[in-house]
Coordinates of N, CA and C and ligand atoms in Angstrom, one line a residue:
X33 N 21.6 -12.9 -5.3 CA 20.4 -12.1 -4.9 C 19.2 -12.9 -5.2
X34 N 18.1 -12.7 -3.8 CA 16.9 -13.8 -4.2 C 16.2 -12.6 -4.5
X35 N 14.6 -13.0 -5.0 CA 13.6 -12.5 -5.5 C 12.2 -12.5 -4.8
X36 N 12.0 -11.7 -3.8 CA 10.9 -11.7 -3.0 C 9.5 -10.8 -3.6
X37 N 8.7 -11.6 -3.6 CA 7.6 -11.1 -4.1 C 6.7 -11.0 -3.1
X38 N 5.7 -9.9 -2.9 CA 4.7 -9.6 -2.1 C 3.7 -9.5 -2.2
X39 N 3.1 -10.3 -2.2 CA 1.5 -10.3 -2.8 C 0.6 -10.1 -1.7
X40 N 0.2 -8.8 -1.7 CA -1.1 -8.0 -0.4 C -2.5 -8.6 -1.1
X41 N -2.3 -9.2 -2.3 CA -4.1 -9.7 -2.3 C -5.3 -8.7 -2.1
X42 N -6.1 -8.8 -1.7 CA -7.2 -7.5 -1.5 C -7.4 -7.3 -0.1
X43 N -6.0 -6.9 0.4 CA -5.5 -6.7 1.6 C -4.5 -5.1 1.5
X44 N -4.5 -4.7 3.0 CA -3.9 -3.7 3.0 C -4.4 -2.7 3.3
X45 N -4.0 -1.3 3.2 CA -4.2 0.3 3.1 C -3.5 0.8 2.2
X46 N -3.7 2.3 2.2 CA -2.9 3.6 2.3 C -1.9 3.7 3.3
X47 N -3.0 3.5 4.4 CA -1.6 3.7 6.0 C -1.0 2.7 6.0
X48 N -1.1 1.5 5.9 CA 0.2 0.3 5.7 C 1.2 0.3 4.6
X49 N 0.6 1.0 3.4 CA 1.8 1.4 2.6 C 2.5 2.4 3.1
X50 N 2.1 3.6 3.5 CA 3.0 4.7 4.2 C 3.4 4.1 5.0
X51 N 2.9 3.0 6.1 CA 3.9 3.1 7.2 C 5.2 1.7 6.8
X52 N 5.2 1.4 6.1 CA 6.2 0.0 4.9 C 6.9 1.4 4.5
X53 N 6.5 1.9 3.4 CA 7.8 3.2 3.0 C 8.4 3.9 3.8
X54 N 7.9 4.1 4.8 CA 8.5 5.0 6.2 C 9.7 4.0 6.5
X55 N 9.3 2.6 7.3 CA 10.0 2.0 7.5 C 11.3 1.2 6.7
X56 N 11.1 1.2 6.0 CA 11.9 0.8 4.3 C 12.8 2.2 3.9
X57 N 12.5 3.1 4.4 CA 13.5 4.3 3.7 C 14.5 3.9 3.7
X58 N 15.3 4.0 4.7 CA 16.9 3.8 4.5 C 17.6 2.5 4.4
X59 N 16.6 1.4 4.2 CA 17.1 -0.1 4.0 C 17.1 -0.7 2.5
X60 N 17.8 -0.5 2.2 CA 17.7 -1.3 0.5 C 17.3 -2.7 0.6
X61 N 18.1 -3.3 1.7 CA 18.1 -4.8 1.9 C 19.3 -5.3 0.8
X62 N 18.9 -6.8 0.8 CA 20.3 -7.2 -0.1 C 19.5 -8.0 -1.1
X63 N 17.9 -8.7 -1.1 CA 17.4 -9.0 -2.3 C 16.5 -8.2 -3.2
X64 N 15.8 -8.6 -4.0 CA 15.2 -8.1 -4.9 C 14.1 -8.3 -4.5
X65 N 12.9 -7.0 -4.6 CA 11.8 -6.9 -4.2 C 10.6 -6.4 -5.0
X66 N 9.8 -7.2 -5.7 CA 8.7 -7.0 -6.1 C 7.3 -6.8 -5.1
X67 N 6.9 -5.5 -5.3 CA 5.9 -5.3 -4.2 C 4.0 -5.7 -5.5
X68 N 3.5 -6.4 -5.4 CA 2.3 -6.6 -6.0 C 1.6 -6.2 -4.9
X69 N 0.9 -5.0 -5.4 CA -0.1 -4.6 -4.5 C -1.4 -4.2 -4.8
X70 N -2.3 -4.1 -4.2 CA -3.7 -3.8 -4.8 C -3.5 -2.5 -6.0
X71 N -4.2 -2.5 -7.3 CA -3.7 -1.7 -8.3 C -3.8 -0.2 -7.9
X72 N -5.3 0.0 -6.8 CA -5.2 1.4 -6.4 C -4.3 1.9 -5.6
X73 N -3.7 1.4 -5.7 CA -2.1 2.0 -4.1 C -0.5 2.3 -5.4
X74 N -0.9 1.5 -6.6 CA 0.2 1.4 -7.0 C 1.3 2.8 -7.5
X75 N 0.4 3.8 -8.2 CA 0.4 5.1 -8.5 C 1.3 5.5 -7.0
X76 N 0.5 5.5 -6.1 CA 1.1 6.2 -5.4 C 2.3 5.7 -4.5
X77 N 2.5 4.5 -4.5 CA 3.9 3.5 -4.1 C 4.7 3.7 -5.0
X78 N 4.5 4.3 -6.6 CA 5.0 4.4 -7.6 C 6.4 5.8 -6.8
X79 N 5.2 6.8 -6.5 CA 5.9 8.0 -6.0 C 6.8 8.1 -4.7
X80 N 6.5 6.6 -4.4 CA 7.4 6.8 -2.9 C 8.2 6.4 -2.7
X81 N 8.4 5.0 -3.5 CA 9.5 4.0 -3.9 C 11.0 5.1 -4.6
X82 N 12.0 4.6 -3.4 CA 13.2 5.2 -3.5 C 14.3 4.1 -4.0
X83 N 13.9 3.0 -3.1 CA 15.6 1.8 -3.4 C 15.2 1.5 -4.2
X84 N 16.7 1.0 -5.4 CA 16.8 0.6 -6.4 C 16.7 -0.7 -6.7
X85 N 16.4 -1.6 -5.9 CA 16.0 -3.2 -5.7 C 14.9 -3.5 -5.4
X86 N 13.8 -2.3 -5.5 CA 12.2 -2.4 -5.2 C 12.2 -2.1 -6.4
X87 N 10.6 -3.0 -7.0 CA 10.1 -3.2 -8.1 C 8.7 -3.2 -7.7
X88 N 7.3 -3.1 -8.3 CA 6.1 -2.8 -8.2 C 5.7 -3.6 -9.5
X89 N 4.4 -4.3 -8.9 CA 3.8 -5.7 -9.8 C 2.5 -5.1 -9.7
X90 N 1.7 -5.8 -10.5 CA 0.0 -5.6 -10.8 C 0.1 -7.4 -10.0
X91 N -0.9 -7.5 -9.6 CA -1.9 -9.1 -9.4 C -2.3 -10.1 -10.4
X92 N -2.8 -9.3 -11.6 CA -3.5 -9.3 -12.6 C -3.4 -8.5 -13.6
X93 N -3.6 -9.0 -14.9 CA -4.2 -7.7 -15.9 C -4.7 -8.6 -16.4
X94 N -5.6 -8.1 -17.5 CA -6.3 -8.5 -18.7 C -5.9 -8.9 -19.9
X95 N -6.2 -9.6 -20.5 CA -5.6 -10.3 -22.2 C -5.6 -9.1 -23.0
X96 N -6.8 -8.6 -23.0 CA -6.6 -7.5 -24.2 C -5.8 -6.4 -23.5
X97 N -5.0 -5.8 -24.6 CA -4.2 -4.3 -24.5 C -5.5 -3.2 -23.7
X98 N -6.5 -3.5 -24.8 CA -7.8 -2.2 -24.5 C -8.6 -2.5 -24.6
X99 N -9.7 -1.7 -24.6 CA -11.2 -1.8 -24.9 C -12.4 -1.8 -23.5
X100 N -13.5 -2.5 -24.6 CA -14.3 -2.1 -23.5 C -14.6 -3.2 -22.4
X101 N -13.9 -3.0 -21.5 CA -13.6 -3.9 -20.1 C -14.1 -3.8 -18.8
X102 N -15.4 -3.4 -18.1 CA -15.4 -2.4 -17.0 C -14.7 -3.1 -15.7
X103 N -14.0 -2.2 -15.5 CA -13.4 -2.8 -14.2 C -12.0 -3.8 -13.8
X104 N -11.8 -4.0 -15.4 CA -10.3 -4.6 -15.5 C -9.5 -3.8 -15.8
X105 N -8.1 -3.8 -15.4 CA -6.8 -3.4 -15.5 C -6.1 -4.0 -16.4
X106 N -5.4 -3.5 -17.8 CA -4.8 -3.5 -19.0 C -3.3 -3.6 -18.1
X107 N -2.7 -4.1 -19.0 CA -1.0 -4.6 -18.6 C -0.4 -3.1 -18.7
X108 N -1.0 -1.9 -19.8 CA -0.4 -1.0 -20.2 C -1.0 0.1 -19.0
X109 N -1.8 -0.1 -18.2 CA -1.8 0.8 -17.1 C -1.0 0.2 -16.0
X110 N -0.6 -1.1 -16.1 CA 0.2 -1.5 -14.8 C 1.4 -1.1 -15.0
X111 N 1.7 -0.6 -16.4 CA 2.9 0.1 -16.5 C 3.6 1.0 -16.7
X112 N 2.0 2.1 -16.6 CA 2.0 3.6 -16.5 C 2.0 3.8 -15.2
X113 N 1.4 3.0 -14.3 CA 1.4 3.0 -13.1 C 3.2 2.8 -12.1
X114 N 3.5 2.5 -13.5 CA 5.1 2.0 -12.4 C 5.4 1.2 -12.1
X115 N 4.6 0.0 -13.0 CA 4.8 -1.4 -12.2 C 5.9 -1.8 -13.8
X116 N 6.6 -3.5 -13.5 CA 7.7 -3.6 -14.5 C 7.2 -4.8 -14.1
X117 N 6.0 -5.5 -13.6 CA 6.2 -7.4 -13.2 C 4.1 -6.9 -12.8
X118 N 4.1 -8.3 -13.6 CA 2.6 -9.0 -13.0 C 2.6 -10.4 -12.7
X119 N 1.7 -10.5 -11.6 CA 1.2 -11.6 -11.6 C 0.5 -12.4 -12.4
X120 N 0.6 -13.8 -13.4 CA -0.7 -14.1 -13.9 C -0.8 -15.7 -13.6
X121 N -2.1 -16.2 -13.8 CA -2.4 -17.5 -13.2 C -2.6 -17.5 -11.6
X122 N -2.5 -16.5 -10.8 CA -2.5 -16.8 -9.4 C -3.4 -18.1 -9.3
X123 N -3.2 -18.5 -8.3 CA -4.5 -20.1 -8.6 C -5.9 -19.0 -7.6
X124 N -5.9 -18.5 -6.7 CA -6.7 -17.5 -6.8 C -7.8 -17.1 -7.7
X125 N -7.3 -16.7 -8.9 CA -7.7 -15.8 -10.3 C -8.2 -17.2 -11.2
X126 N -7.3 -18.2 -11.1 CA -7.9 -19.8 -11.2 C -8.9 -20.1 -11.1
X127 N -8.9 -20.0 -9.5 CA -10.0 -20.9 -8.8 C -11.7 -19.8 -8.7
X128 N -11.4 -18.3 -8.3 CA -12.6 -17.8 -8.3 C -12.9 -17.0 -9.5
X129 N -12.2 -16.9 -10.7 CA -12.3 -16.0 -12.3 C -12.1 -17.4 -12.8
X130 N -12.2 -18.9 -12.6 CA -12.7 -19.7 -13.8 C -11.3 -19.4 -15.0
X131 N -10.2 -19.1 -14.5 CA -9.1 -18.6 -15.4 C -8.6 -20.7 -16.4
X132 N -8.4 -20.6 -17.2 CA -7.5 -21.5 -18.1 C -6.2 -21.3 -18.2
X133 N -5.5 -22.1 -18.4 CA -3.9 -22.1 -19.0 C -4.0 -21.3 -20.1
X134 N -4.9 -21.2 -20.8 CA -5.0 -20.7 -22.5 C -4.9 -19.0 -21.9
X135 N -6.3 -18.7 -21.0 CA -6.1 -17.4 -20.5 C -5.0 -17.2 -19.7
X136 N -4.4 -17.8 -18.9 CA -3.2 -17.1 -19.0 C -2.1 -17.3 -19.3
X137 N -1.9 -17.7 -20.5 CA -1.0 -17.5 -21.4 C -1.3 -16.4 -22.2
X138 N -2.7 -16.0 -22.6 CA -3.3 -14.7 -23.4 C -2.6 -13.3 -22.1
X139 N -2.9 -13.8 -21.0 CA -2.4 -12.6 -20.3 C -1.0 -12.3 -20.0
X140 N -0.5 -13.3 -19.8 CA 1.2 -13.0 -19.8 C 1.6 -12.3 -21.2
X141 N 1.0 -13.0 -22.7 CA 1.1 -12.4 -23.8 C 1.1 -11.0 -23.2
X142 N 0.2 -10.6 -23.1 CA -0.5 -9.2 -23.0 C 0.8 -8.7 -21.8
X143 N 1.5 -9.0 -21.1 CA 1.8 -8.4 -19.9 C 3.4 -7.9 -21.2
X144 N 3.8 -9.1 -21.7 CA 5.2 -9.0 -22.2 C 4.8 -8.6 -23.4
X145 N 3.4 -7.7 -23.7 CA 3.8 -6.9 -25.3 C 3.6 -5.4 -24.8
X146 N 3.5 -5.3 -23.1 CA 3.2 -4.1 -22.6 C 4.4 -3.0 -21.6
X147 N 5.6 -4.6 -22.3 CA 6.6 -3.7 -21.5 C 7.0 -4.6 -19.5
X148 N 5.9 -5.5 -19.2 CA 6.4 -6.3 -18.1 C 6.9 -7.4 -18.2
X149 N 7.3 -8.1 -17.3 CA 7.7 -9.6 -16.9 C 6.9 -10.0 -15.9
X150 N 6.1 -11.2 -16.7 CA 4.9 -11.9 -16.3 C 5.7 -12.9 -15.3
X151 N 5.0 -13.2 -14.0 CA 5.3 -14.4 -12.9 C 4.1 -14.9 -12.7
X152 N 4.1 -16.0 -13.7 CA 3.1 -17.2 -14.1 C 3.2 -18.2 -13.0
X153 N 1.8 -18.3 -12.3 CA 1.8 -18.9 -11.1 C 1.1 -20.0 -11.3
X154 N 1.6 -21.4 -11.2 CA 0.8 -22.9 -11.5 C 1.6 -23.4 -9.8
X155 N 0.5 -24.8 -9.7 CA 0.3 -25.3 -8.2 C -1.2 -26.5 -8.8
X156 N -0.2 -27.3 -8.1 CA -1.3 -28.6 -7.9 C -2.4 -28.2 -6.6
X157 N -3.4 -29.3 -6.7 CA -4.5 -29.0 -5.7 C -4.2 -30.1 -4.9
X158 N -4.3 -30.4 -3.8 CA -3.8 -31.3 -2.7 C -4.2 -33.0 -3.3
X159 N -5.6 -32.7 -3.8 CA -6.2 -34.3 -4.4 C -5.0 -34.3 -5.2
X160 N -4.4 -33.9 -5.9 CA -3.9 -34.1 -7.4 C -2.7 -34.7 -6.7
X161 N -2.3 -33.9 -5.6 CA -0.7 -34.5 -4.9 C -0.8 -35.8 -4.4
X162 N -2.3 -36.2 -3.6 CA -2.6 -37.3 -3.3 C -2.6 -38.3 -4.3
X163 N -2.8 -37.6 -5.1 CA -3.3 -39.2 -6.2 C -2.1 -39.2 -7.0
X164 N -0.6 -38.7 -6.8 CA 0.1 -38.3 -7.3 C 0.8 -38.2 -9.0
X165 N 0.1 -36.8 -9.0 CA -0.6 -36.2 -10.5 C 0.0 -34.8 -10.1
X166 N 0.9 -34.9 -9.2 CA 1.7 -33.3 -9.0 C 2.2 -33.0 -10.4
X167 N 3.4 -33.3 -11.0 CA 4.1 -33.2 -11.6 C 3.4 -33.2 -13.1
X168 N 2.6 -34.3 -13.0 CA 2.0 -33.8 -14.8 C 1.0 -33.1 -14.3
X169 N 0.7 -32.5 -13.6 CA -0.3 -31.6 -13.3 C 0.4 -29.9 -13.5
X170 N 1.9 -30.1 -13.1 CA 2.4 -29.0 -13.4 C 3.4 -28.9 -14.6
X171 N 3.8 -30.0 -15.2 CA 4.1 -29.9 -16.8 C 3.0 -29.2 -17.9
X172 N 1.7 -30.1 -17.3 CA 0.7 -29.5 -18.3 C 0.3 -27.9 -18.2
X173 N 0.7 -27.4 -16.7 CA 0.3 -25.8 -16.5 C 1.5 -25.4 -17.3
X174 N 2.6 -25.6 -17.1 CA 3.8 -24.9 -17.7 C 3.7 -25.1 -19.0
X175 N 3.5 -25.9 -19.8 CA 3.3 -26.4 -20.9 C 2.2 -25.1 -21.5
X176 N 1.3 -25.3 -21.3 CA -0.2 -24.3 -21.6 C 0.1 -22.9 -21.1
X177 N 0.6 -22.6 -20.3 CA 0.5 -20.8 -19.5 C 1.8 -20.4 -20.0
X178 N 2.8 -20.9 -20.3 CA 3.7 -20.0 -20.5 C 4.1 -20.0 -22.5
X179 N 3.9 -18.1 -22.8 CA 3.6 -18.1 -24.2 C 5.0 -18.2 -24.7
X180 N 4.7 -19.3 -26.1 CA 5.8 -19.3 -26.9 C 6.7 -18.1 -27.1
X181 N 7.8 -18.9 -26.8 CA 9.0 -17.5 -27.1 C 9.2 -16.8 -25.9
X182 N 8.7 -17.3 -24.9 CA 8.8 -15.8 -24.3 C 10.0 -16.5 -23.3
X183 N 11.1 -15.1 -22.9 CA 12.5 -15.4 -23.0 C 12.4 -14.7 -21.2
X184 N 11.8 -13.8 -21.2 CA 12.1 -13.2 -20.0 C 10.7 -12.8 -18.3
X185 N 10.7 -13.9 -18.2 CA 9.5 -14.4 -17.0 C 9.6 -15.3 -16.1
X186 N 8.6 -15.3 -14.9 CA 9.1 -16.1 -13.6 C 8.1 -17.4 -13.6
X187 N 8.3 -18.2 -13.3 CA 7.4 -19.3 -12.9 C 7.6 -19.4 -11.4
X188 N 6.2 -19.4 -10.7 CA 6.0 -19.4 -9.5 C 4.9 -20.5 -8.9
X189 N 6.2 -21.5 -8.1 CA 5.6 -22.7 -7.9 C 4.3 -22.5 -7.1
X190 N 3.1 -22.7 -6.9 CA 2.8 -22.4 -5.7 C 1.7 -23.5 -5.3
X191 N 2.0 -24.7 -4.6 CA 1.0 -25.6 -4.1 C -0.2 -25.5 -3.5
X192 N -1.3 -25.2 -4.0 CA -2.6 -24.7 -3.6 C -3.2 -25.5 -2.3
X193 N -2.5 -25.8 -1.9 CA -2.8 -26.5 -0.6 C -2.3 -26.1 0.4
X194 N -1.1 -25.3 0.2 CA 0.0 -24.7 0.8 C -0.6 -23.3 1.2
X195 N -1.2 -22.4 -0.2 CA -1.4 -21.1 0.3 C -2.3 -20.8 1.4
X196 N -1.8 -19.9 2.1 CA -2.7 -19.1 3.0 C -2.8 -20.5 4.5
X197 N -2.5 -21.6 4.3 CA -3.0 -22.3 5.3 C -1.6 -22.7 6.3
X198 N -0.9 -22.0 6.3 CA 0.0 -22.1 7.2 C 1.0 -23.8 7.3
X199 N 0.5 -24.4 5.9 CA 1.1 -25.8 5.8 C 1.9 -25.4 4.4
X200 N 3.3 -25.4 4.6 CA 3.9 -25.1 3.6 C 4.6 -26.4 3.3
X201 N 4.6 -26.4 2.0 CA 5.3 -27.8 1.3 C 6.7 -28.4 2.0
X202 N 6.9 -29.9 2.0 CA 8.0 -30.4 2.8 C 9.3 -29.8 2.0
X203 N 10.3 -29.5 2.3 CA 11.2 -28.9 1.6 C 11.6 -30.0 0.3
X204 N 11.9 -31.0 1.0 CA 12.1 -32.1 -0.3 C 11.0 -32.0 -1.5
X205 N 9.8 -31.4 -1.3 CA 8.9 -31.7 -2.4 C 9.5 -30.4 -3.1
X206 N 9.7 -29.4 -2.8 CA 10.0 -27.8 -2.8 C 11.3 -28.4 -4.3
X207 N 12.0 -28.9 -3.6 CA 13.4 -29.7 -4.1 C 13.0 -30.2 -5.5
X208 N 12.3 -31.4 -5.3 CA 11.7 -31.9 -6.5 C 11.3 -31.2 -8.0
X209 N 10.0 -29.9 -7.2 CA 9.3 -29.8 -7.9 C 10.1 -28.6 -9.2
X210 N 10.8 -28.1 -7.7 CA 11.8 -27.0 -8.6 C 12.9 -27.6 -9.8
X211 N 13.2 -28.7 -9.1 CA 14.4 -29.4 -10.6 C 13.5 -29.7 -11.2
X212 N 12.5 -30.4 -11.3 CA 11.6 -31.4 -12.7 C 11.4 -30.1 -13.5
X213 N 10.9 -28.8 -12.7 CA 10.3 -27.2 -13.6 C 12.1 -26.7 -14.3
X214 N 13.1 -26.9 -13.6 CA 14.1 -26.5 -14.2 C 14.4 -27.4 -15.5
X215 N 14.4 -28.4 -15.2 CA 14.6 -29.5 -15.9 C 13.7 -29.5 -17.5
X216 N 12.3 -28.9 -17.2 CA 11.2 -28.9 -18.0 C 11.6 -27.5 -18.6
X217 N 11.9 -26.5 -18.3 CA 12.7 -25.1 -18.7 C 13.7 -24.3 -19.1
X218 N 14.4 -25.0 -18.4 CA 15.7 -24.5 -18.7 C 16.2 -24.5 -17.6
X219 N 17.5 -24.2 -17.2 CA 18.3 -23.8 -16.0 C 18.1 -22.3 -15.6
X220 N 18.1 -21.5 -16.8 CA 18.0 -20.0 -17.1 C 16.4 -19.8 -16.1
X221 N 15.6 -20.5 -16.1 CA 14.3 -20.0 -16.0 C 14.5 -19.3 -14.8
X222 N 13.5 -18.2 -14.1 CA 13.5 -18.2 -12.6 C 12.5 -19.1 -11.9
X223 N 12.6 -19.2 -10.9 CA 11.7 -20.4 -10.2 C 11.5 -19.6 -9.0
X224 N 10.4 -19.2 -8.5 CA 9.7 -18.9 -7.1 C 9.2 -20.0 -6.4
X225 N 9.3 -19.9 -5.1 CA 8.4 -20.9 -4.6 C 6.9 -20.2 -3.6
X226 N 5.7 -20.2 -3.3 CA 5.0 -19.5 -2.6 C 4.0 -21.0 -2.2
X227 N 3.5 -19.8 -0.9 CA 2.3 -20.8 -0.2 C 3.4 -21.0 1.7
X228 N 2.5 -20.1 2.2 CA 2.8 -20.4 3.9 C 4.2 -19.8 3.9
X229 N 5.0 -18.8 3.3 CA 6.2 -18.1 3.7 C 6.6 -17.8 4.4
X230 N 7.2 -17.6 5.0 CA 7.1 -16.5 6.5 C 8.3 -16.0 6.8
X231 N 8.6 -15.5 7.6 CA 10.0 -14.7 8.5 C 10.9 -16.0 8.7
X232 N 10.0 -17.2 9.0 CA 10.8 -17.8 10.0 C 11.4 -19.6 9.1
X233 N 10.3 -19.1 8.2 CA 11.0 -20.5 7.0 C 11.4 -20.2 5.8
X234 N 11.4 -18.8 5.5 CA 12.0 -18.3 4.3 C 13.6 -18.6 4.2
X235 N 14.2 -18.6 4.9 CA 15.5 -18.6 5.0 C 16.1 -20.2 4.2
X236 N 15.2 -21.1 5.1 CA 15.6 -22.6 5.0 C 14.7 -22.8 3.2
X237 N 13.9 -22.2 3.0 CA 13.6 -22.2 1.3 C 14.6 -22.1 0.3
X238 N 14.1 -20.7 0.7 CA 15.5 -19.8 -0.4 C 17.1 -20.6 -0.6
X239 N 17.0 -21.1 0.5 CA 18.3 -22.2 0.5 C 18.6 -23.1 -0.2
X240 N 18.0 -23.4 -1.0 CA 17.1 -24.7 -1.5 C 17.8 -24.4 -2.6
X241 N 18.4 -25.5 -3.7 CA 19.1 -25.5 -4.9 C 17.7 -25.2 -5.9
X242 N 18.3 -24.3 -7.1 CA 16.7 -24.1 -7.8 C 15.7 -23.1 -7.5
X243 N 16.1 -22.5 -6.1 CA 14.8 -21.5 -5.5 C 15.3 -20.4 -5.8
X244 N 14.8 -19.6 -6.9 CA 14.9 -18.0 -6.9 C 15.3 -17.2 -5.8
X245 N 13.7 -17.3 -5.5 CA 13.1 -16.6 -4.6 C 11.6 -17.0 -3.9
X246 N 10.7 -16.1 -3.6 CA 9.9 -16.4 -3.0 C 8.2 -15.3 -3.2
X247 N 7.3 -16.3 -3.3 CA 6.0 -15.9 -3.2 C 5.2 -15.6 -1.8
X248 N 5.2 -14.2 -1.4 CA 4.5 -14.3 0.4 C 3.4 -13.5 0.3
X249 N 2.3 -13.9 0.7 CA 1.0 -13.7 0.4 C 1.0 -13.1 2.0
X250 N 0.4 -13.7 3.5 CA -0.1 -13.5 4.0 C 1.1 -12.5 5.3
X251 N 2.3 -13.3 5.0 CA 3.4 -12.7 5.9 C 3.8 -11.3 5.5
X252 N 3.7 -10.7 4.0 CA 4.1 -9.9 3.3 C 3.5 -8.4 3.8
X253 N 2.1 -8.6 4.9 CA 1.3 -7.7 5.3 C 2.1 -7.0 6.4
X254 N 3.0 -8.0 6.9 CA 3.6 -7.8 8.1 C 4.9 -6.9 7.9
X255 N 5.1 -5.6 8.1 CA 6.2 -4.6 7.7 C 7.7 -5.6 8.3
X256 N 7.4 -5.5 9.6 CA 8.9 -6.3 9.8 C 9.3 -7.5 9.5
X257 N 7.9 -8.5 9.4 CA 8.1 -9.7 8.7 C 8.6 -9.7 7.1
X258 N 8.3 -8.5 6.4 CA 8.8 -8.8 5.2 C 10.5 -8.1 5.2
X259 N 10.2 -6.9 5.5 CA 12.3 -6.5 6.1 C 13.0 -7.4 6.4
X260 N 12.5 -8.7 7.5 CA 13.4 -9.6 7.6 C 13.4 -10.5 6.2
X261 N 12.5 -10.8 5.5 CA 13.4 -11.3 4.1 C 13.6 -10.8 3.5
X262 N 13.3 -9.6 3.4 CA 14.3 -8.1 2.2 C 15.7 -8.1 2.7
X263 N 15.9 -8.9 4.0 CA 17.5 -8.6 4.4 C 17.9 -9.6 4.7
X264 N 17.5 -11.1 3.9 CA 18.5 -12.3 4.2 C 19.4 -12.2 3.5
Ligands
LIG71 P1 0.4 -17.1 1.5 O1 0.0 -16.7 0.0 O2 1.9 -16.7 1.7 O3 -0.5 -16.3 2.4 O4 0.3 -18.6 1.7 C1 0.9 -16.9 -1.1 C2 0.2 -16.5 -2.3 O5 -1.0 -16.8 -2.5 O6 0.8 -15.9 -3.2

């Protein structure tokens, strides 16, 4: 069983979640599905979610448990909310919240003292591939983001050159990057790969020695585009 993750981003509705649940009722699918969806929908995906192979993720949360925060989400509401998985490091939350390895390693902390399983997301930047600085570029993120000890969480390749642009990594690099991270982790680890997913190359990924599963950002919007990889 693979591991498909959904990341709606600051995308979506109400009516796109109801019409995803509507359409999802009577299909379990055959992998595992983490829906990360904007935090205000979560509550109520909380109540509608029936199959037992759907899971519900936050995007983000915050380092601290509490306090005075305005406008951030605590790990402990993403899991009042019903969620059991966050996102942390998106290169996203990286690139426009100024995020560190240190910060999110403080947030995965925070995610796995709150009851979730953090999917710590590192990704070279296309210069870095060019100048080929991939690999210690993602030793040093795995190295720094993921907190000591922690036994039960995803690493989620995701080549920041890849997302959202419809240029998804050559499968051989996919190959690579996933043994060196196995290699650097453990065999045990889980390994996602994300960046340009779709209906139509998910299949030939997930195939991939080392690939969990998968990170789909922009295809994940798409109700039948994501059923078809709920049902590879
Ligand atoms: P994309 O996004 O599938 O739209 O490339 C992936 C992600 O950012 O998680």
């Amino acid at each position: 069983m693979k591991t498909i993750v959904a990341n709606w981003k600051m995308n979506g509705s109400l009516d796109l979640l109801n019409q995803a649940m509507e359409a999802w009722q009577l299909k379990s699918g055959t992998n595992k599905v983490i829906l990360c969806l904007p935090s205000v929908f979560l509550s109520a995906a909380h109540t509608l979610l029936r199959q037992p192979n759907f899971f519900l993720g936050g995007q983000d949360c915050h380092a601290a448990l509490q306090g005075a925060f305005t406008g951030d989400t605590s790990a402990h509401h993403l899991y009042d909310a019903g969620c059991r998985y966050v996102l942390v490091g998106h290169s996203e939350r990286r690139q426009h919240h100024h995020e560190s390895n240190a910060m999110v390693k403080a947030k995965a902390q925070a995610a796995v003292a709150a009851g979730l399983t953090p999917i710590i997301c590192v990704g070279e930047s296309l210069e870095q591939r060019e100048q080929g600085l991939a690999l210690s570029v993602l030793q040093e993120q795995v190295e720094q983001s993921i907190p000591d000890n922690a036994t039960d969480f995803y690493v989620a390749y995701e080549p920041i050159w890849a997302i959202g642009t419809g240029r998804v990594a050559a499968l051989e690099d996919i190959q690579q990057v996933h043994a060196f991270l196995k290699q650097q982790l453990g065999v045990g680890v889980k390994l996602l790969y994300g960046g340009s997913v779709t209906a139509d190359n998910h299949a030939f990924i997930l195939s991939l020695e080392n690939v969990d599963g998968v990170l789909v950002g922009g295809a994940s919007l798409k109700i039948d585009d994501l059923g078809k990889m709920v049902r590879f």
